């Protein structure tokens, strides 16, 4: 992490943008909204609400995540820029309603350049509260479960990768391993099972794996070994940084497509996967179903239009795979290049 005194220099290097801060004395709200880019429309990005050891870490988190949202929105052809909110979670909130009202007012003060959504630490409950005080909010209980669309997008990503790498139009008879069968992983397991794949799953929660064994005949393995299981597709749907120098050498699947955010521990891990001939679907492309839903619901798009956009993940990934193969660059580098092109030209 760069030295904290260099926040502006760091932000400038990342292509920012704006950084907004709010201190609300009455409620003890300490919030940061980072706006990376507004070229495609108002910035859409989640609101992270967690403890930070210091303000510098919170600011860097906001900067990193906001920039990621610019790429994610661009590559998903959404009419949004990239932004993110980080609220430094206090040990105790005296009045939650007033606290999130203060956050909503902060959003209003920005005049609509930032639309907030749920992220780690916030749920539909907080978004519902916020929606009482601002219209610049999505991911409320009214819009439905984003995991449905995220899982569908990952499924389309798996189908694209299977077609590209294995030349197959169907998942029938393929073996798919899923790390983490929570909201997204479970729905993905269900679809893969219905399409005729056999499954191996792992989760730290035994009830979640047991449900997959009972409903889909999935084999259960330990969370420590799931990536070492020989399969056609490995789907990381739990943790970030799962693809690192220790795990990659043990991966026994020619394809990796999952929903987890920040799957690569470092950019160099994308290069390593490419050198080993493992086809990796860049996470922010494959897992964009949730943000596509948030955007579509915000603008009142039809279900048909929303599903068409999520289905588009198949074509976007195919383009990335083809370009990676032609240029001998990693799929993760190609995804960033493509997002930049869309940002500049579309
Ligand atoms: P979730 O919390 O419902 O599921 C995650 C599951 O992973 C849980 O069942 C948890 O027990 C399990 N898990 C935790 N540590 C594990 C480990 N070491 N090994 C195996 N399993 C482990 O979350 P989710 O909504 O299903 O999201 C899954 C991933 O996808 C997260 O990284 C999330 O950030 C990302 N994501 C989710 C969405 C969405 O719409 N929900 C959208 C984009 C990205």
mmCIF file of C-alpha atoms and ligand atoms in Angstrom:
data_model
loop_
_atom_site.group_PDB
_atom_site.id
_atom_site.type_symbol
_atom_site.label_atom_id
_atom_site.label_comp_id
_atom_site.label_asym_id
_atom_site.label_seq_id
_atom_site.Cartn_x
_atom_site.Cartn_y
_atom_site.Cartn_z
ATOM 1 C CA UNK A 1 0.000 0.000 0.000
ATOM 2 C CA UNK A 2 1.385 3.457 -0.869
ATOM 3 C CA UNK A 3 2.278 5.832 1.953
ATOM 4 C CA UNK A 4 -0.803 7.513 3.354
ATOM 5 C CA UNK A 5 0.591 10.973 2.668
ATOM 6 C CA UNK A 6 0.342 10.182 -1.037
ATOM 7 C CA UNK A 7 -3.439 9.733 -1.228
ATOM 8 C CA UNK A 8 -3.931 12.418 -3.883
ATOM 9 C CA UNK A 9 -0.997 11.197 -5.959
ATOM 10 C CA UNK A 10 -2.291 7.634 -5.681
ATOM 11 C CA UNK A 11 -5.821 8.730 -6.627
ATOM 12 C CA UNK A 12 -4.498 10.668 -9.588
ATOM 13 C CA UNK A 13 -2.532 7.628 -10.781
ATOM 14 C CA UNK A 14 -5.720 5.536 -10.603
ATOM 15 C CA UNK A 15 -7.519 8.078 -12.801
ATOM 16 C CA UNK A 16 -9.741 9.715 -10.171
ATOM 17 C CA UNK A 17 -12.010 11.545 -9.932
ATOM 18 C CA UNK A 18 -13.495 12.843 -6.807
ATOM 19 C CA UNK A 19 -13.230 11.951 -3.153
ATOM 20 C CA UNK A 20 -15.976 13.103 -0.798
ATOM 21 C CA UNK A 21 -15.937 12.915 2.981
ATOM 22 C CA UNK A 22 -18.693 13.308 5.548
ATOM 23 C CA UNK A 23 -18.555 13.653 9.296
ATOM 24 C CA UNK A 24 -21.944 13.817 10.977
ATOM 25 C CA UNK A 25 -21.302 14.799 14.567
ATOM 26 C CA UNK A 26 -24.741 13.890 15.870
ATOM 27 C CA UNK A 27 -24.764 10.299 14.641
ATOM 28 C CA UNK A 28 -20.985 9.763 14.484
ATOM 29 C CA UNK A 29 -21.148 8.881 10.803
ATOM 30 C CA UNK A 30 -17.717 8.856 9.151
ATOM 31 C CA UNK A 31 -18.228 8.184 5.457
ATOM 32 C CA UNK A 32 -16.213 8.374 2.255
ATOM 33 C CA UNK A 33 -17.611 8.347 -1.264
ATOM 34 C CA UNK A 34 -15.039 7.837 -4.007
ATOM 35 C CA UNK A 35 -16.112 8.707 -7.535
ATOM 36 C CA UNK A 36 -13.695 7.265 -10.064
ATOM 37 C CA UNK A 37 -15.320 8.042 -13.394
ATOM 38 C CA UNK A 38 -18.611 9.492 -14.609
ATOM 39 C CA UNK A 39 -18.168 9.203 -18.367
ATOM 40 C CA UNK A 40 -20.846 6.532 -18.849
ATOM 41 C CA UNK A 41 -23.320 7.915 -16.303
ATOM 42 C CA UNK A 42 -23.800 8.224 -12.551
ATOM 43 C CA UNK A 43 -21.431 6.083 -10.529
ATOM 44 C CA UNK A 44 -23.040 2.919 -9.201
ATOM 45 C CA UNK A 45 -21.291 1.045 -6.427
ATOM 46 C CA UNK A 46 -21.892 -0.630 -3.115
ATOM 47 C CA UNK A 47 -21.609 0.813 0.352
ATOM 48 C CA UNK A 48 -19.108 -1.050 2.489
ATOM 49 C CA UNK A 49 -19.735 -0.781 6.233
ATOM 50 C CA UNK A 50 -17.002 -2.290 8.345
ATOM 51 C CA UNK A 51 -14.371 -1.602 10.951
ATOM 52 C CA UNK A 52 -11.102 -0.067 9.742
ATOM 53 C CA UNK A 53 -7.941 0.262 11.815
ATOM 54 C CA UNK A 54 -7.416 3.739 10.431
ATOM 55 C CA UNK A 55 -8.919 6.255 8.007
ATOM 56 C CA UNK A 56 -6.145 5.743 5.454
ATOM 57 C CA UNK A 57 -7.092 2.092 4.992
ATOM 58 C CA UNK A 58 -10.743 3.084 4.502
ATOM 59 C CA UNK A 59 -9.833 5.673 1.862
ATOM 60 C CA UNK A 60 -7.614 3.232 -0.017
ATOM 61 C CA UNK A 61 -10.384 0.633 0.064
ATOM 62 C CA UNK A 62 -12.847 3.179 -1.376
ATOM 63 C CA UNK A 63 -10.396 4.175 -4.130
ATOM 64 C CA UNK A 64 -9.578 0.588 -5.111
ATOM 65 C CA UNK A 65 -13.209 -0.528 -5.141
ATOM 66 C CA UNK A 66 -14.533 2.556 -6.972
ATOM 67 C CA UNK A 67 -12.024 2.065 -9.781
ATOM 68 C CA UNK A 68 -13.069 -1.582 -10.031
ATOM 69 C CA UNK A 69 -16.674 -0.478 -10.497
ATOM 70 C CA UNK A 70 -15.727 1.707 -13.483
ATOM 71 C CA UNK A 71 -14.274 -1.374 -15.186
ATOM 72 C CA UNK A 72 -17.173 -3.596 -14.178
ATOM 73 C CA UNK A 73 -19.847 -1.187 -15.432
ATOM 74 C CA UNK A 74 -17.981 -0.509 -18.673
ATOM 75 C CA UNK A 75 -17.382 -4.152 -19.549
ATOM 76 C CA UNK A 76 -21.025 -4.916 -18.750
ATOM 77 C CA UNK A 77 -22.097 -2.042 -21.057
ATOM 78 C CA UNK A 78 -23.981 -0.375 -18.194
ATOM 79 C CA UNK A 79 -24.840 3.328 -18.246
ATOM 80 C CA UNK A 80 -22.793 3.913 -15.117
ATOM 81 C CA UNK A 81 -19.486 5.201 -13.943
ATOM 82 C CA UNK A 82 -17.547 3.770 -11.038
ATOM 83 C CA UNK A 83 -17.923 4.750 -7.418
ATOM 84 C CA UNK A 84 -17.951 3.252 -3.973
ATOM 85 C CA UNK A 85 -18.871 4.291 -0.472
ATOM 86 C CA UNK A 86 -17.054 3.231 2.643
ATOM 87 C CA UNK A 87 -18.528 3.896 6.073
ATOM 88 C CA UNK A 88 -16.194 3.334 8.996
ATOM 89 C CA UNK A 89 -18.232 1.155 11.324
ATOM 90 C CA UNK A 90 -18.227 2.296 14.943
ATOM 91 C CA UNK A 91 -18.310 -0.158 17.850
ATOM 92 C CA UNK A 92 -21.926 0.842 18.447
ATOM 93 C CA UNK A 93 -24.502 2.836 16.516
ATOM 94 C CA UNK A 94 -26.786 4.808 18.856
ATOM 95 C CA UNK A 95 -29.619 5.371 16.394
ATOM 96 C CA UNK A 96 -29.440 3.384 13.171
ATOM 97 C CA UNK A 97 -32.276 5.273 11.477
ATOM 98 C CA UNK A 98 -30.625 8.676 12.047
ATOM 99 C CA UNK A 99 -27.210 7.239 11.108
ATOM 100 C CA UNK A 100 -28.336 6.036 7.695
ATOM 101 C CA UNK A 101 -30.466 9.139 7.212
ATOM 102 C CA UNK A 102 -27.233 11.146 7.576
ATOM 103 C CA UNK A 103 -25.581 8.868 4.996
ATOM 104 C CA UNK A 104 -28.551 9.332 2.619
ATOM 105 C CA UNK A 105 -28.295 13.107 3.003
ATOM 106 C CA UNK A 106 -24.605 12.888 2.126
ATOM 107 C CA UNK A 107 -25.593 11.073 -1.086
ATOM 108 C CA UNK A 108 -28.224 13.744 -1.829
ATOM 109 C CA UNK A 109 -25.621 16.465 -1.421
ATOM 110 C CA UNK A 110 -23.733 14.917 -4.339
ATOM 111 C CA UNK A 111 -26.786 15.586 -6.520
ATOM 112 C CA UNK A 112 -27.162 12.158 -8.130
ATOM 113 C CA UNK A 113 -23.620 11.433 -9.316
ATOM 114 C CA UNK A 114 -23.482 8.439 -6.959
ATOM 115 C CA UNK A 115 -26.053 5.641 -6.564
ATOM 116 C CA UNK A 116 -25.543 3.472 -3.517
ATOM 117 C CA UNK A 117 -26.124 -0.282 -3.164
ATOM 118 C CA UNK A 118 -25.494 -3.128 -0.719
ATOM 119 C CA UNK A 119 -21.947 -4.369 -0.235
ATOM 120 C CA UNK A 120 -20.108 -6.170 2.526
ATOM 121 C CA UNK A 121 -21.567 -5.081 5.851
ATOM 122 C CA UNK A 122 -24.765 -3.678 4.364
ATOM 123 C CA UNK A 123 -27.882 -5.546 3.282
ATOM 124 C CA UNK A 124 -31.344 -4.823 1.896
ATOM 125 C CA UNK A 125 -32.282 -3.766 5.431
ATOM 126 C CA UNK A 126 -29.895 -0.789 5.353
ATOM 127 C CA UNK A 127 -30.805 -0.007 1.712
ATOM 128 C CA UNK A 128 -34.507 0.087 2.625
ATOM 129 C CA UNK A 129 -33.690 2.510 5.427
ATOM 130 C CA UNK A 130 -31.578 4.695 3.119
ATOM 131 C CA UNK A 131 -34.322 4.679 0.449
ATOM 132 C CA UNK A 132 -36.587 6.597 2.849
ATOM 133 C CA UNK A 133 -34.256 9.584 2.536
ATOM 134 C CA UNK A 134 -32.744 9.386 -0.962
ATOM 135 C CA UNK A 135 -33.786 8.166 -4.405
ATOM 136 C CA UNK A 136 -30.172 7.466 -5.357
ATOM 137 C CA UNK A 137 -30.234 3.914 -4.026
ATOM 138 C CA UNK A 138 -30.744 0.427 -5.396
ATOM 139 C CA UNK A 139 -30.500 -3.126 -3.915
ATOM 140 C CA UNK A 140 -33.560 -2.517 -1.739
ATOM 141 C CA UNK A 141 -35.924 -5.352 -0.803
ATOM 142 C CA UNK A 142 -38.156 -4.286 -3.713
ATOM 143 C CA UNK A 143 -35.672 -5.338 -6.382
ATOM 144 C CA UNK A 144 -35.289 -9.003 -5.421
ATOM 145 C CA UNK A 145 -32.285 -11.211 -4.765
ATOM 146 C CA UNK A 146 -29.206 -10.271 -6.860
ATOM 147 C CA UNK A 147 -27.677 -13.722 -6.284
ATOM 148 C CA UNK A 148 -30.164 -15.162 -8.815
ATOM 149 C CA UNK A 149 -28.708 -12.980 -11.571
ATOM 150 C CA UNK A 150 -25.126 -13.366 -10.387
ATOM 151 C CA UNK A 151 -25.500 -17.165 -10.472
ATOM 152 C CA UNK A 152 -27.099 -17.024 -13.922
ATOM 153 C CA UNK A 153 -24.234 -14.854 -15.200
ATOM 154 C CA UNK A 154 -21.644 -17.280 -13.802
ATOM 155 C CA UNK A 155 -23.494 -20.148 -15.462
ATOM 156 C CA UNK A 156 -23.355 -18.317 -18.811
ATOM 157 C CA UNK A 157 -19.654 -17.745 -18.151
ATOM 158 C CA UNK A 158 -19.104 -21.455 -17.554
ATOM 159 C CA UNK A 159 -20.972 -22.254 -20.775
ATOM 160 C CA UNK A 160 -18.809 -19.793 -22.734
ATOM 161 C CA UNK A 161 -15.596 -21.226 -21.273
ATOM 162 C CA UNK A 162 -16.684 -24.822 -21.870
ATOM 163 C CA UNK A 163 -17.468 -24.003 -25.494
ATOM 164 C CA UNK A 164 -14.163 -22.192 -25.997
ATOM 165 C CA UNK A 165 -11.840 -24.578 -24.169
ATOM 166 C CA UNK A 166 -13.562 -27.950 -24.578
ATOM 167 C CA UNK A 167 -15.599 -27.303 -27.742
ATOM 168 C CA UNK A 168 -18.795 -28.435 -26.008
ATOM 169 C CA UNK A 169 -22.240 -26.862 -26.229
ATOM 170 C CA UNK A 170 -23.559 -28.556 -23.124
ATOM 171 C CA UNK A 171 -22.581 -29.136 -19.496
ATOM 172 C CA UNK A 172 -23.991 -32.682 -19.623
ATOM 173 C CA UNK A 173 -21.547 -35.163 -18.142
ATOM 174 C CA UNK A 174 -19.051 -32.488 -17.073
ATOM 175 C CA UNK A 175 -17.616 -32.411 -13.568
ATOM 176 C CA UNK A 176 -17.866 -29.031 -11.847
ATOM 177 C CA UNK A 177 -16.329 -28.158 -8.475
ATOM 178 C CA UNK A 178 -17.795 -25.291 -6.466
ATOM 179 C CA UNK A 179 -16.016 -23.601 -3.574
ATOM 180 C CA UNK A 180 -18.677 -22.023 -1.355
ATOM 181 C CA UNK A 181 -22.303 -23.015 -1.752
ATOM 182 C CA UNK A 182 -23.908 -19.967 -0.149
ATOM 183 C CA UNK A 183 -26.428 -17.853 -2.023
ATOM 184 C CA UNK A 184 -24.683 -17.809 -5.418
ATOM 185 C CA UNK A 185 -22.886 -21.163 -5.179
ATOM 186 C CA UNK A 186 -26.079 -23.026 -4.274
ATOM 187 C CA UNK A 187 -28.057 -21.547 -7.188
ATOM 188 C CA UNK A 188 -25.159 -22.276 -9.530
ATOM 189 C CA UNK A 189 -25.008 -25.885 -8.276
ATOM 190 C CA UNK A 190 -28.756 -26.225 -8.903
ATOM 191 C CA UNK A 191 -28.498 -25.009 -12.507
ATOM 192 C CA UNK A 192 -25.415 -27.115 -13.277
ATOM 193 C CA UNK A 193 -27.153 -30.183 -11.837
ATOM 194 C CA UNK A 194 -30.273 -29.507 -13.920
ATOM 195 C CA UNK A 195 -28.048 -29.265 -17.008
ATOM 196 C CA UNK A 196 -26.563 -32.691 -16.344
ATOM 197 C CA UNK A 197 -23.230 -31.877 -14.681
ATOM 198 C CA UNK A 198 -21.849 -33.836 -11.736
ATOM 199 C CA UNK A 199 -20.783 -31.774 -8.747
ATOM 200 C CA UNK A 200 -18.198 -31.640 -6.006
ATOM 201 C CA UNK A 201 -18.701 -28.916 -3.427
ATOM 202 C CA UNK A 202 -17.037 -27.505 -0.321
ATOM 203 C CA UNK A 203 -18.095 -25.011 2.294
ATOM 204 C CA UNK A 204 -17.135 -24.197 5.868
ATOM 205 C CA UNK A 205 -20.823 -24.520 6.667
ATOM 206 C CA UNK A 206 -21.771 -28.231 6.749
ATOM 207 C CA UNK A 207 -25.499 -27.557 6.308
ATOM 208 C CA UNK A 208 -24.824 -25.875 2.950
ATOM 209 C CA UNK A 209 -22.817 -28.777 1.547
ATOM 210 C CA UNK A 210 -25.249 -31.349 2.923
ATOM 211 C CA UNK A 211 -28.118 -29.626 1.115
ATOM 212 C CA UNK A 212 -26.195 -29.928 -2.180
ATOM 213 C CA UNK A 213 -25.445 -33.598 -1.499
ATOM 214 C CA UNK A 214 -29.108 -34.339 -0.785
ATOM 215 C CA UNK A 215 -30.624 -32.263 -3.587
ATOM 216 C CA UNK A 216 -28.039 -32.681 -6.354
ATOM 217 C CA UNK A 217 -26.044 -35.768 -5.377
ATOM 218 C CA UNK A 218 -22.958 -33.577 -4.951
ATOM 219 C CA UNK A 219 -19.808 -35.042 -3.465
ATOM 220 C CA UNK A 220 -18.450 -33.100 -0.500
ATOM 221 C CA UNK A 221 -14.768 -32.357 0.031
ATOM 222 C CA UNK A 222 -12.861 -30.286 2.564
ATOM 223 C CA UNK A 223 -12.529 -26.518 1.914
ATOM 224 C CA UNK A 224 -8.756 -27.057 2.012
ATOM 225 C CA UNK A 225 -8.717 -29.437 -0.959
ATOM 226 C CA UNK A 226 -11.518 -28.364 -3.301
ATOM 227 C CA UNK A 227 -9.134 -26.653 -5.745
ATOM 228 C CA UNK A 228 -7.043 -29.821 -6.039
ATOM 229 C CA UNK A 229 -9.964 -31.978 -7.236
ATOM 230 C CA UNK A 230 -9.693 -33.063 -10.865
ATOM 231 C CA UNK A 231 -12.628 -31.587 -12.759
ATOM 232 C CA UNK A 232 -13.653 -29.787 -15.953
ATOM 233 C CA UNK A 233 -14.531 -26.505 -14.236
ATOM 234 C CA UNK A 234 -13.566 -24.989 -10.892
ATOM 235 C CA UNK A 235 -16.017 -22.337 -9.647
ATOM 236 C CA UNK A 236 -14.733 -20.189 -6.748
ATOM 237 C CA UNK A 237 -17.859 -18.764 -5.085
ATOM 238 C CA UNK A 238 -16.592 -18.005 -1.582
ATOM 239 C CA UNK A 239 -13.397 -16.066 -1.032
ATOM 240 C CA UNK A 240 -11.095 -13.550 -2.637
ATOM 241 C CA UNK A 241 -7.402 -14.265 -3.381
ATOM 242 C CA UNK A 242 -8.096 -17.986 -3.820
ATOM 243 C CA UNK A 243 -5.999 -17.996 -7.000
ATOM 244 C CA UNK A 244 -2.466 -17.487 -5.720
ATOM 245 C CA UNK A 245 1.004 -18.943 -6.171
ATOM 246 C CA UNK A 246 0.318 -21.712 -3.640
ATOM 247 C CA UNK A 247 -3.056 -22.840 -5.001
ATOM 248 C CA UNK A 248 -2.573 -22.391 -8.747
ATOM 249 C CA UNK A 249 0.060 -25.115 -9.064
ATOM 250 C CA UNK A 250 -2.397 -27.595 -7.512
ATOM 251 C CA UNK A 251 -5.464 -26.708 -9.601
ATOM 252 C CA UNK A 252 -6.637 -29.704 -11.626
ATOM 253 C CA UNK A 253 -9.269 -28.002 -13.814
ATOM 254 C CA UNK A 254 -8.667 -26.476 -17.236
ATOM 255 C CA UNK A 255 -11.350 -23.812 -16.596
ATOM 256 C CA UNK A 256 -12.005 -21.395 -13.716
ATOM 257 C CA UNK A 257 -15.255 -19.405 -13.620
ATOM 258 C CA UNK A 258 -16.829 -18.243 -10.363
ATOM 259 C CA UNK A 259 -18.585 -15.448 -8.536
ATOM 260 C CA UNK A 260 -16.058 -14.567 -5.838
ATOM 261 C CA UNK A 261 -14.661 -11.047 -5.996
ATOM 262 C CA UNK A 262 -10.927 -10.468 -6.454
ATOM 263 C CA UNK A 263 -10.094 -14.115 -7.081
ATOM 264 C CA UNK A 264 -6.537 -13.343 -8.204
ATOM 265 C CA UNK A 265 -4.232 -12.593 -5.276
ATOM 266 C CA UNK A 266 -2.068 -10.551 -7.672
ATOM 267 C CA UNK A 267 -2.100 -9.594 -11.322
ATOM 268 C CA UNK A 268 0.847 -11.940 -11.877
ATOM 269 C CA UNK A 269 -1.416 -14.857 -10.890
ATOM 270 C CA UNK A 270 -3.502 -14.118 -13.992
ATOM 271 C CA UNK A 271 -0.314 -14.417 -16.053
ATOM 272 C CA UNK A 272 0.584 -17.684 -14.332
ATOM 273 C CA UNK A 273 -2.841 -19.187 -15.119
ATOM 274 C CA UNK A 274 -2.408 -18.136 -18.732
ATOM 275 C CA UNK A 275 1.053 -19.726 -18.956
ATOM 276 C CA UNK A 276 -0.319 -22.969 -17.501
ATOM 277 C CA UNK A 277 -3.108 -23.037 -20.085
ATOM 278 C CA UNK A 278 -5.873 -22.671 -17.489
ATOM 279 C CA UNK A 279 -8.742 -20.622 -18.901
ATOM 280 C CA UNK A 280 -9.711 -18.038 -16.286
ATOM 281 C CA UNK A 281 -12.894 -15.973 -16.637
ATOM 282 C CA UNK A 282 -12.049 -12.591 -15.067
ATOM 283 C CA UNK A 283 -14.192 -12.337 -11.934
ATOM 284 C CA UNK A 284 -15.629 -8.889 -12.516
ATOM 285 C CA UNK A 285 -16.935 -9.972 -15.910
ATOM 286 C CA UNK A 286 -18.355 -13.327 -14.778
ATOM 287 C CA UNK A 287 -19.970 -12.039 -11.587
ATOM 288 C CA UNK A 288 -21.588 -8.899 -13.039
ATOM 289 C CA UNK A 289 -25.144 -10.311 -12.949
ATOM 290 C CA UNK A 290 -25.855 -8.641 -9.600
ATOM 291 C CA UNK A 291 -24.778 -5.177 -10.677
ATOM 292 C CA UNK A 292 -26.601 -5.591 -13.994
ATOM 293 C CA UNK A 293 -29.759 -6.341 -11.992
ATOM 294 C CA UNK A 294 -29.184 -3.367 -9.656
ATOM 295 C CA UNK A 295 -28.813 -1.035 -12.633
ATOM 296 C CA UNK A 296 -31.776 -2.489 -14.543
ATOM 297 C CA UNK A 297 -34.068 -2.198 -11.518
ATOM 298 C CA UNK A 298 -32.876 1.348 -10.841
ATOM 299 C CA UNK A 299 -33.875 2.394 -14.352
ATOM 300 C CA UNK A 300 -37.039 0.249 -14.414
ATOM 301 C CA UNK A 301 -35.909 -2.001 -17.279
ATOM 302 C CA UNK A 302 -38.032 -5.023 -18.171
ATOM 303 C CA UNK A 303 -37.087 -8.522 -16.966
ATOM 304 C CA UNK A 304 -36.456 -9.465 -20.586
ATOM 305 C CA UNK A 305 -33.956 -6.642 -21.081
ATOM 306 C CA UNK A 306 -32.266 -7.485 -17.781
ATOM 307 C CA UNK A 307 -31.877 -11.173 -18.665
ATOM 308 C CA UNK A 308 -30.546 -10.277 -22.112
ATOM 309 C CA UNK A 309 -27.848 -8.168 -20.492
ATOM 310 C CA UNK A 310 -26.893 -10.943 -18.074
ATOM 311 C CA UNK A 311 -26.803 -13.401 -20.994
ATOM 312 C CA UNK A 312 -24.383 -10.982 -22.668
ATOM 313 C CA UNK A 313 -21.710 -12.194 -20.226
ATOM 314 C CA UNK A 314 -21.355 -15.224 -22.568
ATOM 315 C CA UNK A 315 -20.354 -13.044 -25.535
ATOM 316 C CA UNK A 316 -18.138 -10.718 -23.536
ATOM 317 C CA UNK A 317 -16.177 -13.634 -22.114
ATOM 318 C CA UNK A 318 -15.920 -15.291 -25.523
ATOM 319 C CA UNK A 319 -14.417 -12.064 -26.910
ATOM 320 C CA UNK A 320 -11.936 -11.986 -24.008
ATOM 321 C CA UNK A 321 -10.961 -15.660 -24.483
ATOM 322 C CA UNK A 322 -10.460 -15.211 -28.239
ATOM 323 C CA UNK A 323 -8.392 -12.076 -27.842
ATOM 324 C CA UNK A 324 -6.283 -13.640 -25.100
ATOM 325 C CA UNK A 325 -5.555 -16.621 -27.301
ATOM 326 C CA UNK A 326 -4.630 -14.419 -30.293
ATOM 327 C CA UNK A 327 -2.456 -11.960 -28.381
ATOM 328 C CA UNK A 328 -0.953 -14.390 -25.838
ATOM 329 C CA UNK A 329 -1.978 -12.057 -23.040
ATOM 330 C CA UNK A 330 -3.782 -13.180 -19.891
ATOM 331 C CA UNK A 331 -7.568 -13.006 -19.849
ATOM 332 C CA UNK A 332 -7.374 -10.648 -16.855
ATOM 333 C CA UNK A 333 -5.216 -8.170 -18.793
ATOM 334 C CA UNK A 334 -7.503 -8.455 -21.833
ATOM 335 C CA UNK A 335 -10.585 -7.750 -19.701
ATOM 336 C CA UNK A 336 -9.002 -4.528 -18.409
ATOM 337 C CA UNK A 337 -7.998 -3.530 -21.950
ATOM 338 C CA UNK A 338 -11.502 -4.176 -23.256
ATOM 339 C CA UNK A 339 -13.106 -2.226 -20.407
ATOM 340 C CA UNK A 340 -10.817 0.734 -21.173
ATOM 341 C CA UNK A 341 -11.718 0.560 -24.863
ATOM 342 C CA UNK A 342 -15.440 0.564 -24.077
ATOM 343 C CA UNK A 343 -14.916 3.465 -21.671
ATOM 344 C CA UNK A 344 -13.067 5.490 -24.275
ATOM 345 C CA UNK A 345 -15.090 4.657 -27.381
ATOM 346 C CA UNK A 346 -18.642 3.685 -26.532
HETATM 347 P P1 LIG B 1 -22.596 -16.116 0.763
HETATM 348 O O1 LIG B 1 -22.028 -15.534 2.003
HETATM 349 O O2 LIG B 1 -24.048 -16.392 0.679
HETATM 350 O O3 LIG B 1 -21.831 -17.465 0.376
HETATM 351 C C1 LIG B 1 -20.467 -17.653 0.571
HETATM 352 C C2 LIG B 1 -20.294 -19.076 1.052
HETATM 353 O O4 LIG B 1 -18.900 -19.359 1.132
HETATM 354 C C3 LIG B 1 -20.887 -19.308 2.451
HETATM 355 O O5 LIG B 1 -21.741 -20.436 2.401
HETATM 356 C C4 LIG B 1 -19.667 -19.546 3.325
HETATM 357 O O6 LIG B 1 -19.926 -20.450 4.368
HETATM 358 C C5 LIG B 1 -18.706 -20.127 2.306
HETATM 359 N N1 LIG B 1 -17.301 -20.054 2.693
HETATM 360 C C6 LIG B 1 -16.661 -19.136 3.441
HETATM 361 N N2 LIG B 1 -15.364 -19.467 3.577
HETATM 362 C C7 LIG B 1 -15.172 -20.595 2.867
HETATM 363 C C8 LIG B 1 -14.048 -21.418 2.590
HETATM 364 N N3 LIG B 1 -12.853 -21.163 3.113
HETATM 365 N N4 LIG B 1 -14.212 -22.509 1.799
HETATM 366 C C9 LIG B 1 -15.440 -22.816 1.288
HETATM 367 N N5 LIG B 1 -16.534 -22.078 1.539
HETATM 368 C C10 LIG B 1 -16.401 -20.982 2.306
HETATM 369 O O7 LIG B 1 -22.130 -15.114 -0.405
HETATM 370 P P2 LIG B 1 -22.689 -15.065 -1.901
HETATM 371 O O8 LIG B 1 -23.651 -13.939 -1.999
HETATM 372 O O9 LIG B 1 -23.057 -16.425 -2.354
HETATM 373 O O10 LIG B 1 -21.365 -14.590 -2.665
HETATM 374 C C11 LIG B 1 -20.315 -15.490 -2.915
HETATM 375 C C12 LIG B 1 -19.141 -14.723 -3.495
HETATM 376 O O11 LIG B 1 -19.549 -14.045 -4.697
HETATM 377 C C13 LIG B 1 -18.603 -13.611 -2.580
HETATM 378 O O12 LIG B 1 -17.210 -13.493 -2.789
HETATM 379 C C14 LIG B 1 -19.295 -12.368 -3.092
HETATM 380 O O13 LIG B 1 -18.541 -11.195 -2.819
HETATM 381 C C15 LIG B 1 -19.329 -12.643 -4.579
HETATM 382 N N6 LIG B 1 -20.409 -11.938 -5.278
HETATM 383 C C16 LIG B 1 -21.706 -12.138 -4.908
HETATM 384 C C17 LIG B 1 -22.712 -11.469 -5.594
HETATM 385 C C18 LIG B 1 -24.173 -11.673 -5.223
HETATM 386 O O14 LIG B 1 -25.040 -11.272 -6.015
HETATM 387 N N7 LIG B 1 -24.490 -12.270 -4.097
HETATM 388 C C19 LIG B 1 -22.408 -10.605 -6.651
HETATM 389 C C20 LIG B 1 -21.056 -10.455 -7.032
HETATM 390 C C21 LIG B 1 -20.071 -11.125 -6.319
#
